[in-house]
Amino acid sequence: MDRRPIGRSELVIEPLVLGGNVFGWTVDEKLGFEILDAYVEEGFTAIDTAQGYPNWVPGNAPGMSETIIGKWMKARGNREAVHIFTKVNSANQPGGLGADAVAKGFEESLGRLQTDYVDVYFSHWPDPKTSHEETLGAYDPMVRAGKVRVLGASNYTAEMVEAAQETAVVKSLPRYDVLQPRFNLYDREEFDALHDVIKAHEMGTVVYYSLASGFLTGKYRSKADFGKSPRGSGAEKYLDAKGEKILAALDAVSKANDATPAEVSLAWLVAQPGVTAPIASATSVEQVKSLARGVRLKLSDADLKTLTDAGR
Ligand SMILES: NC(=O)c1ccc[n+]([C@@H]2O[C@H](COP(=O)([O-])OP(=O)(O)OC[C@H]3O[C@@H](n4cnc5c(N)ncnc54)[C@H](OP(=O)(O)O)[C@@H]3O)[C@@H](O)[C@H]2O)c1
């Protein structure tokens, strides 16, 4: 399996990041451990979580996903063998990306993860009320102390990335080396708009909703299918003319490659210029194995073009 550097940073990962928003949501602790075990057994190391996952579930303690991952690393004694990506706040949470909220959020995340460093620390959502100087200034001591190896920004526009990179240079602060935008066969605009900044600043990207919340697995083809998972409602918006065209292309390419639509969707993402790795979550060990097959699958140029054209 090819391994890829994250932008200009020293960090090198395999071309798959396990999504952690399901831990404490559609996946309980016991199943979470099984999924995480299966993922590392497949040879992968990078796990994506956030301070806020999955705080939308009523009754959840804050940061359940980080807590489950922390307990798993402690039980397995494997902190050094994995790469932990986590994220701080979003603009609509108290404090946004202000210095105090970042410092507090970071310490709380370390506590839940039972570690003293994270491999990538992301600004989860832009916070227009806080300057880049303040946020990067809050990250500066963490980076200097080796508590954060790489900084990332999620859901930032190209203009925001440019402004943050300029601030880093002018104020001698650490820079973002990796972006986390939404990108999949259906949703392309956000990633496409970032192409130039990714190139200009030699940044890595780990892209989310790789399977469009499950839609690109092909299991949602009519309204009746949306009850198949608690996630079903999140996939509903994709079932339109464009979504059906993509599913038809996925069916054809899957058949020709003896693969599933989920696997083909990931293989397409791994082949896109500018993508370091897709992020995808799983709710079973079988899904983990399928994600692994997907990122190892090499599609022909003709198959890649069929898929690219279907989602235009
Ligand atoms: N930065 C951000 O703002 C942001 C936002 C959203 C997500 N993320 C990150 O990206 C990760 C991935 O996002 P996501 O989990 O929301 O969506 P996703 O990866 O697009 O969809 C994953 C879901 O599809 C289903 N699935 C996976 N493999 C499958 C297979 N082989 N066959 C059939 N179904 C399969 C599973 O759900 P069911 O089994 O329940 O159907 C799984 O939870 C998150 O965990 C998080 O780490 C980041």
mmCIF file of N, CA, C and O in Angstrom, residues 92-154:
data_model
loop_
_atom_site.group_PDB
_atom_site.id
_atom_site.type_symbol
_atom_site.label_atom_id
_atom_site.label_comp_id
_atom_site.label_asym_id
_atom_site.label_seq_id
_atom_site.Cartn_x
_atom_site.Cartn_y
_atom_site.Cartn_z
ATOM 1 N N ASN A 92 -20.122 28.131 16.167
ATOM 2 C CA ASN A 92 -21.348 28.297 16.958
ATOM 3 C C ASN A 92 -21.234 27.717 18.368
ATOM 4 O O ASN A 92 -22.187 27.702 19.118
ATOM 5 N N GLN A 93 -20.035 27.244 18.742
ATOM 6 C CA GLN A 93 -19.859 26.782 20.114
ATOM 7 C C GLN A 93 -19.238 27.916 20.921
ATOM 8 O O GLN A 93 -18.506 28.738 20.369
ATOM 9 N N PRO A 94 -19.500 27.959 22.231
ATOM 10 C CA PRO A 94 -18.994 29.075 23.030
ATOM 11 C C PRO A 94 -17.475 29.222 22.879
ATOM 12 O O PRO A 94 -16.746 28.245 22.980
ATOM 13 N N GLY A 95 -17.058 30.435 22.594
ATOM 14 C CA GLY A 95 -15.615 30.689 22.483
ATOM 15 C C GLY A 95 -15.064 30.504 21.088
ATOM 16 O O GLY A 95 -13.967 30.977 20.787
ATOM 17 N N GLY A 96 -15.787 29.798 20.225
ATOM 18 C CA GLY A 96 -15.341 29.592 18.847
ATOM 19 C C GLY A 96 -13.893 29.130 18.799
ATOM 20 O O GLY A 96 -13.497 28.216 19.517
ATOM 21 N N LEU A 97 -13.090 29.815 17.968
ATOM 22 C CA LEU A 97 -11.665 29.482 17.867
ATOM 23 C C LEU A 97 -10.809 30.506 18.627
ATOM 24 O O LEU A 97 -9.652 30.734 18.301
ATOM 25 N N GLY A 98 -11.423 31.133 19.639
ATOM 26 C CA GLY A 98 -10.681 32.076 20.487
ATOM 27 C C GLY A 98 -9.623 31.338 21.305
ATOM 28 O O GLY A 98 -9.734 30.129 21.546
ATOM 29 N N ALA A 99 -8.610 32.090 21.755
ATOM 30 C CA ALA A 99 -7.454 31.474 22.425
ATOM 31 C C ALA A 99 -7.863 30.644 23.639
ATOM 32 O O ALA A 99 -7.382 29.522 23.830
ATOM 33 N N ASP A 100 -8.770 31.175 24.472
ATOM 34 C CA ASP A 100 -9.140 30.438 25.686
ATOM 35 C C ASP A 100 -9.875 29.150 25.356
ATOM 36 O O ASP A 100 -9.616 28.100 25.955
ATOM 37 N N ALA A 101 -10.792 29.238 24.380
ATOM 38 C CA ALA A 101 -11.577 28.048 24.024
ATOM 39 C C ALA A 101 -10.673 26.974 23.419
ATOM 40 O O ALA A 101 -10.850 25.783 23.674
ATOM 41 N N VAL A 102 -9.694 27.411 22.620
ATOM 42 C CA VAL A 102 -8.771 26.447 22.002
ATOM 43 C C VAL A 102 -7.930 25.759 23.088
ATOM 44 O O VAL A 102 -7.804 24.524 23.107
ATOM 45 N N ALA A 103 -7.393 26.560 24.003
ATOM 46 C CA ALA A 103 -6.539 25.975 25.049
ATOM 47 C C ALA A 103 -7.340 25.000 25.918
ATOM 48 O O ALA A 103 -6.876 23.888 26.222
ATOM 49 N N LYS A 104 -8.558 25.398 26.279
ATOM 50 C CA LYS A 104 -9.403 24.537 27.137
ATOM 51 C C LYS A 104 -9.823 23.285 26.361
ATOM 52 O O LYS A 104 -9.729 22.171 26.864
ATOM 53 N N GLY A 105 -10.260 23.486 25.116
ATOM 54 C CA GLY A 105 -10.713 22.349 24.300
ATOM 55 C C GLY A 105 -9.597 21.334 24.110
ATOM 56 O O GLY A 105 -9.823 20.121 24.159
ATOM 57 N N PHE A 106 -8.389 21.833 23.917
ATOM 58 C CA PHE A 106 -7.260 20.926 23.669
ATOM 59 C C PHE A 106 -6.967 20.061 24.899
ATOM 60 O O PHE A 106 -6.807 18.843 24.796
ATOM 61 N N GLU A 107 -6.926 20.697 26.060
ATOM 62 C CA GLU A 107 -6.640 19.925 27.282
ATOM 63 C C GLU A 107 -7.723 18.887 27.522
ATOM 64 O O GLU A 107 -7.442 17.746 27.911
ATOM 65 N N GLU A 108 -8.983 19.263 27.268
ATOM 66 C CA GLU A 108 -10.079 18.302 27.473
ATOM 67 C C GLU A 108 -9.962 17.129 26.495
ATOM 68 O O GLU A 108 -10.181 15.973 26.848
ATOM 69 N N SER A 109 -9.597 17.431 25.243
ATOM 70 C CA SER A 109 -9.442 16.357 24.256
ATOM 71 C C SER A 109 -8.312 15.412 24.670
ATOM 72 O O SER A 109 -8.451 14.192 24.595
ATOM 73 N N LEU A 110 -7.186 15.990 25.108
ATOM 74 C CA LEU A 110 -6.069 15.133 25.550
ATOM 75 C C LEU A 110 -6.511 14.220 26.691
ATOM 76 O O LEU A 110 -6.176 13.029 26.715
ATOM 77 N N GLY A 111 -7.305 14.766 27.600
ATOM 78 C CA GLY A 111 -7.777 13.974 28.737
ATOM 79 C C GLY A 111 -8.644 12.806 28.273
ATOM 80 O O GLY A 111 -8.447 11.669 28.703
ATOM 81 N N ARG A 112 -9.580 13.096 27.378
ATOM 82 C CA ARG A 112 -10.474 12.023 26.909
ATOM 83 C C ARG A 112 -9.702 10.984 26.091
ATOM 84 O O ARG A 112 -9.980 9.807 26.138
ATOM 85 N N LEU A 113 -8.737 11.462 25.323
ATOM 86 C CA LEU A 113 -7.950 10.548 24.477
ATOM 87 C C LEU A 113 -6.856 9.824 25.274
ATOM 88 O O LEU A 113 -6.198 8.917 24.745
ATOM 89 N N GLN A 114 -6.653 10.256 26.524
ATOM 90 C CA GLN A 114 -5.628 9.654 27.401
ATOM 91 C C GLN A 114 -4.253 9.666 26.728
ATOM 92 O O GLN A 114 -3.546 8.662 26.685
ATOM 93 N N THR A 115 -3.916 10.831 26.190
ATOM 94 C CA THR A 115 -2.627 10.976 25.516
ATOM 95 C C THR A 115 -2.062 12.354 25.853
ATOM 96 O O THR A 115 -2.759 13.199 26.407
ATOM 97 N N ASP A 116 -0.785 12.586 25.495
ATOM 98 C CA ASP A 116 -0.243 13.931 25.717
ATOM 99 C C ASP A 116 0.087 14.639 24.407
ATOM 100 O O ASP A 116 0.715 15.689 24.420
ATOM 101 N N TYR A 117 -0.341 14.052 23.270
ATOM 102 C CA TYR A 117 -0.168 14.763 21.993
ATOM 103 C C TYR A 117 -1.196 14.271 20.977
ATOM 104 O O TYR A 117 -1.742 13.172 21.113
ATOM 105 N N VAL A 118 -1.471 15.103 19.983
ATOM 106 C CA VAL A 118 -2.286 14.635 18.855
ATOM 107 C C VAL A 118 -1.460 14.814 17.579
ATOM 108 O O VAL A 118 -0.598 15.686 17.490
ATOM 109 N N ASP A 119 -1.726 13.959 16.615
ATOM 110 C CA ASP A 119 -0.951 14.004 15.372
ATOM 111 C C ASP A 119 -1.404 15.150 14.473
ATOM 112 O O ASP A 119 -0.582 15.827 13.867
ATOM 113 N N VAL A 120 -2.717 15.328 14.357
ATOM 114 C CA VAL A 120 -3.220 16.494 13.622
ATOM 115 C C VAL A 120 -4.323 17.148 14.456
ATOM 116 O O VAL A 120 -5.231 16.462 14.943
ATOM 117 N N TYR A 121 -4.219 18.467 14.623
ATOM 118 C CA TYR A 121 -5.245 19.219 15.351
ATOM 119 C C TYR A 121 -5.889 20.193 14.370
ATOM 120 O O TYR A 121 -5.205 21.041 13.781
ATOM 121 N N PHE A 122 -7.195 20.040 14.187
ATOM 122 C CA PHE A 122 -7.918 20.854 13.206
ATOM 123 C C PHE A 122 -8.756 21.951 13.857
ATOM 124 O O PHE A 122 -9.439 21.693 14.866
ATOM 125 N N SER A 123 -8.790 23.110 13.210
ATOM 126 C CA SER A 123 -9.870 24.071 13.451
ATOM 127 C C SER A 123 -11.081 23.460 12.734
ATOM 128 O O SER A 123 -11.049 23.290 11.518
ATOM 129 N N HIS A 124 -12.122 23.098 13.480
ATOM 130 C CA HIS A 124 -13.209 22.284 12.896
ATOM 131 C C HIS A 124 -14.033 23.068 11.869
ATOM 132 O O HIS A 124 -14.357 22.569 10.804
ATOM 133 N N TRP A 125 -14.405 24.265 12.250
ATOM 134 C CA TRP A 125 -15.150 25.156 11.345
ATOM 135 C C TRP A 125 -14.563 26.542 11.462
ATOM 136 O O TRP A 125 -14.067 26.903 12.535
ATOM 137 N N PRO A 126 -14.619 27.345 10.402
ATOM 138 C CA PRO A 126 -14.094 28.709 10.512
ATOM 139 C C PRO A 126 -14.870 29.507 11.558
ATOM 140 O O PRO A 126 -16.047 29.252 11.775
ATOM 141 N N ASP A 127 -14.185 30.453 12.170
ATOM 142 C CA ASP A 127 -14.823 31.332 13.150
ATOM 143 C C ASP A 127 -14.527 32.766 12.728
ATOM 144 O O ASP A 127 -13.489 33.318 13.080
ATOM 145 N N PRO A 128 -15.443 33.363 11.974
ATOM 146 C CA PRO A 128 -15.168 34.703 11.426
ATOM 147 C C PRO A 128 -14.983 35.767 12.502
ATOM 148 O O PRO A 128 -14.442 36.834 12.228
ATOM 149 N N LYS A 129 -15.413 35.487 13.740
ATOM 150 C CA LYS A 129 -15.289 36.505 14.804
ATOM 151 C C LYS A 129 -13.896 36.512 15.426
ATOM 152 O O LYS A 129 -13.542 37.412 16.177
ATOM 153 N N THR A 130 -13.096 35.492 15.153
ATOM 154 C CA THR A 130 -11.757 35.412 15.762
ATOM 155 C C THR A 130 -10.706 35.539 14.666
ATOM 156 O O THR A 130 -10.827 34.919 13.609
ATOM 157 N N SER A 131 -9.651 36.301 14.927
ATOM 158 C CA SER A 131 -8.611 36.482 13.901
ATOM 159 C C SER A 131 -7.768 35.209 13.768
ATOM 160 O O SER A 131 -7.625 34.440 14.727
ATOM 161 N N HIS A 132 -7.187 35.013 12.582
ATOM 162 C CA HIS A 132 -6.263 33.888 12.405
ATOM 163 C C HIS A 132 -5.089 34.036 13.369
ATOM 164 O O HIS A 132 -4.554 33.054 13.875
ATOM 165 N N GLU A 133 -4.690 35.268 13.603
ATOM 166 C CA GLU A 133 -3.543 35.493 14.497
ATOM 167 C C GLU A 133 -3.825 34.942 15.893
ATOM 168 O O GLU A 133 -2.975 34.291 16.500
ATOM 169 N N GLU A 134 -5.058 35.184 16.377
ATOM 170 C CA GLU A 134 -5.390 34.681 17.723
ATOM 171 C C GLU A 134 -5.401 33.143 17.744
ATOM 172 O O GLU A 134 -4.834 32.512 18.645
ATOM 173 N N THR A 135 -6.036 32.542 16.730
ATOM 174 C CA THR A 135 -6.156 31.072 16.733
ATOM 175 C C THR A 135 -4.782 30.416 16.545
ATOM 176 O O THR A 135 -4.397 29.519 17.301
ATOM 177 N N LEU A 136 -4.028 30.884 15.556
ATOM 178 C CA LEU A 136 -2.695 30.290 15.320
ATOM 179 C C LEU A 136 -1.774 30.568 16.513
ATOM 180 O O LEU A 136 -0.938 29.737 16.876
ATOM 181 N N GLY A 137 -1.974 31.726 17.139
ATOM 182 C CA GLY A 137 -1.191 32.067 18.332
ATOM 183 C C GLY A 137 -1.497 31.099 19.474
ATOM 184 O O GLY A 137 -0.618 30.764 20.276
ATOM 185 N N ALA A 138 -2.745 30.631 19.548
ATOM 186 C CA ALA A 138 -3.110 29.653 20.593
ATOM 187 C C ALA A 138 -2.488 28.298 20.293
ATOM 188 O O ALA A 138 -2.115 27.551 21.202
ATOM 189 N N TYR A 139 -2.366 27.976 19.004
ATOM 190 C CA TYR A 139 -1.750 26.690 18.636
ATOM 191 C C TYR A 139 -0.223 26.706 18.816
ATOM 192 O O TYR A 139 0.401 25.660 18.999
ATOM 193 N N ASP A 140 0.364 27.879 18.723
ATOM 194 C CA ASP A 140 1.832 28.001 18.689
ATOM 195 C C ASP A 140 2.539 27.246 19.833
ATOM 196 O O ASP A 140 3.417 26.418 19.579
ATOM 197 N N PRO A 141 2.123 27.485 21.107
ATOM 198 C CA PRO A 141 2.832 26.767 22.190
ATOM 199 C C PRO A 141 2.617 25.258 22.132
ATOM 200 O O PRO A 141 3.497 24.494 22.540
ATOM 201 N N MET A 142 1.475 24.830 21.623
ATOM 202 C CA MET A 142 1.203 23.377 21.535
ATOM 203 C C MET A 142 2.141 22.730 20.516
ATOM 204 O O MET A 142 2.670 21.652 20.733
ATOM 205 N N VAL A 143 2.345 23.440 19.405
ATOM 206 C CA VAL A 143 3.227 22.918 18.360
ATOM 207 C C VAL A 143 4.667 22.918 18.870
ATOM 208 O O VAL A 143 5.391 21.931 18.735
ATOM 209 N N ARG A 144 5.058 24.028 19.484
ATOM 210 C CA ARG A 144 6.435 24.133 20.008
ATOM 211 C C ARG A 144 6.737 23.052 21.040
ATOM 212 O O ARG A 144 7.854 22.529 21.107
ATOM 213 N N ALA A 145 5.722 22.713 21.853
ATOM 214 C CA ALA A 145 5.922 21.707 22.905
ATOM 215 C C ALA A 145 5.816 20.282 22.361
ATOM 216 O O ALA A 145 5.953 19.322 23.118
ATOM 217 N N GLY A 146 5.524 20.157 21.062
ATOM 218 C CA GLY A 146 5.396 18.814 20.478
ATOM 219 C C GLY A 146 4.080 18.141 20.831
ATOM 220 O O GLY A 146 3.908 16.940 20.631
ATOM 221 N N LYS A 147 3.119 18.932 21.337
ATOM 222 C CA LYS A 147 1.818 18.334 21.690
ATOM 223 C C LYS A 147 0.907 18.243 20.472
ATOM 224 O O LYS A 147 -0.085 17.513 20.481
ATOM 225 N N VAL A 148 1.200 19.049 19.460
ATOM 226 C CA VAL A 148 0.495 18.964 18.174
ATOM 227 C C VAL A 148 1.560 18.821 17.096
ATOM 228 O O VAL A 148 2.460 19.651 17.000
ATOM 229 N N ARG A 149 1.447 17.743 16.308
ATOM 230 C CA ARG A 149 2.476 17.536 15.273
ATOM 231 C C ARG A 149 2.178 18.348 14.020
ATOM 232 O O ARG A 149 3.084 18.877 13.374
ATOM 233 N N VAL A 150 0.897 18.378 13.640
ATOM 234 C CA VAL A 150 0.500 19.044 12.388
ATOM 235 C C VAL A 150 -0.810 19.791 12.649
ATOM 236 O O VAL A 150 -1.681 19.285 13.361
ATOM 237 N N LEU A 151 -0.940 20.988 12.046
ATOM 238 C CA LEU A 151 -2.188 21.747 12.179
ATOM 239 C C LEU A 151 -3.033 21.613 10.921
ATOM 240 O O LEU A 151 -2.496 21.570 9.811
ATOM 241 N N GLY A 152 -4.346 21.568 11.100
ATOM 242 C CA GLY A 152 -5.239 21.476 9.955
ATOM 243 C C GLY A 152 -6.426 22.421 10.089
ATOM 244 O O GLY A 152 -6.731 22.898 11.188
ATOM 245 N N ALA A 153 -7.069 22.682 8.952
ATOM 246 C CA ALA A 153 -8.272 23.519 8.944
ATOM 247 C C ALA A 153 -9.371 22.780 8.186
ATOM 248 O O ALA A 153 -9.129 22.248 7.107
ATOM 249 N N SER A 154 -10.542 22.755 8.769
ATOM 250 C CA SER A 154 -11.658 22.042 8.136
ATOM 251 C C SER A 154 -12.753 23.026 7.762
ATOM 252 O O SER A 154 -13.028 23.968 8.524
#
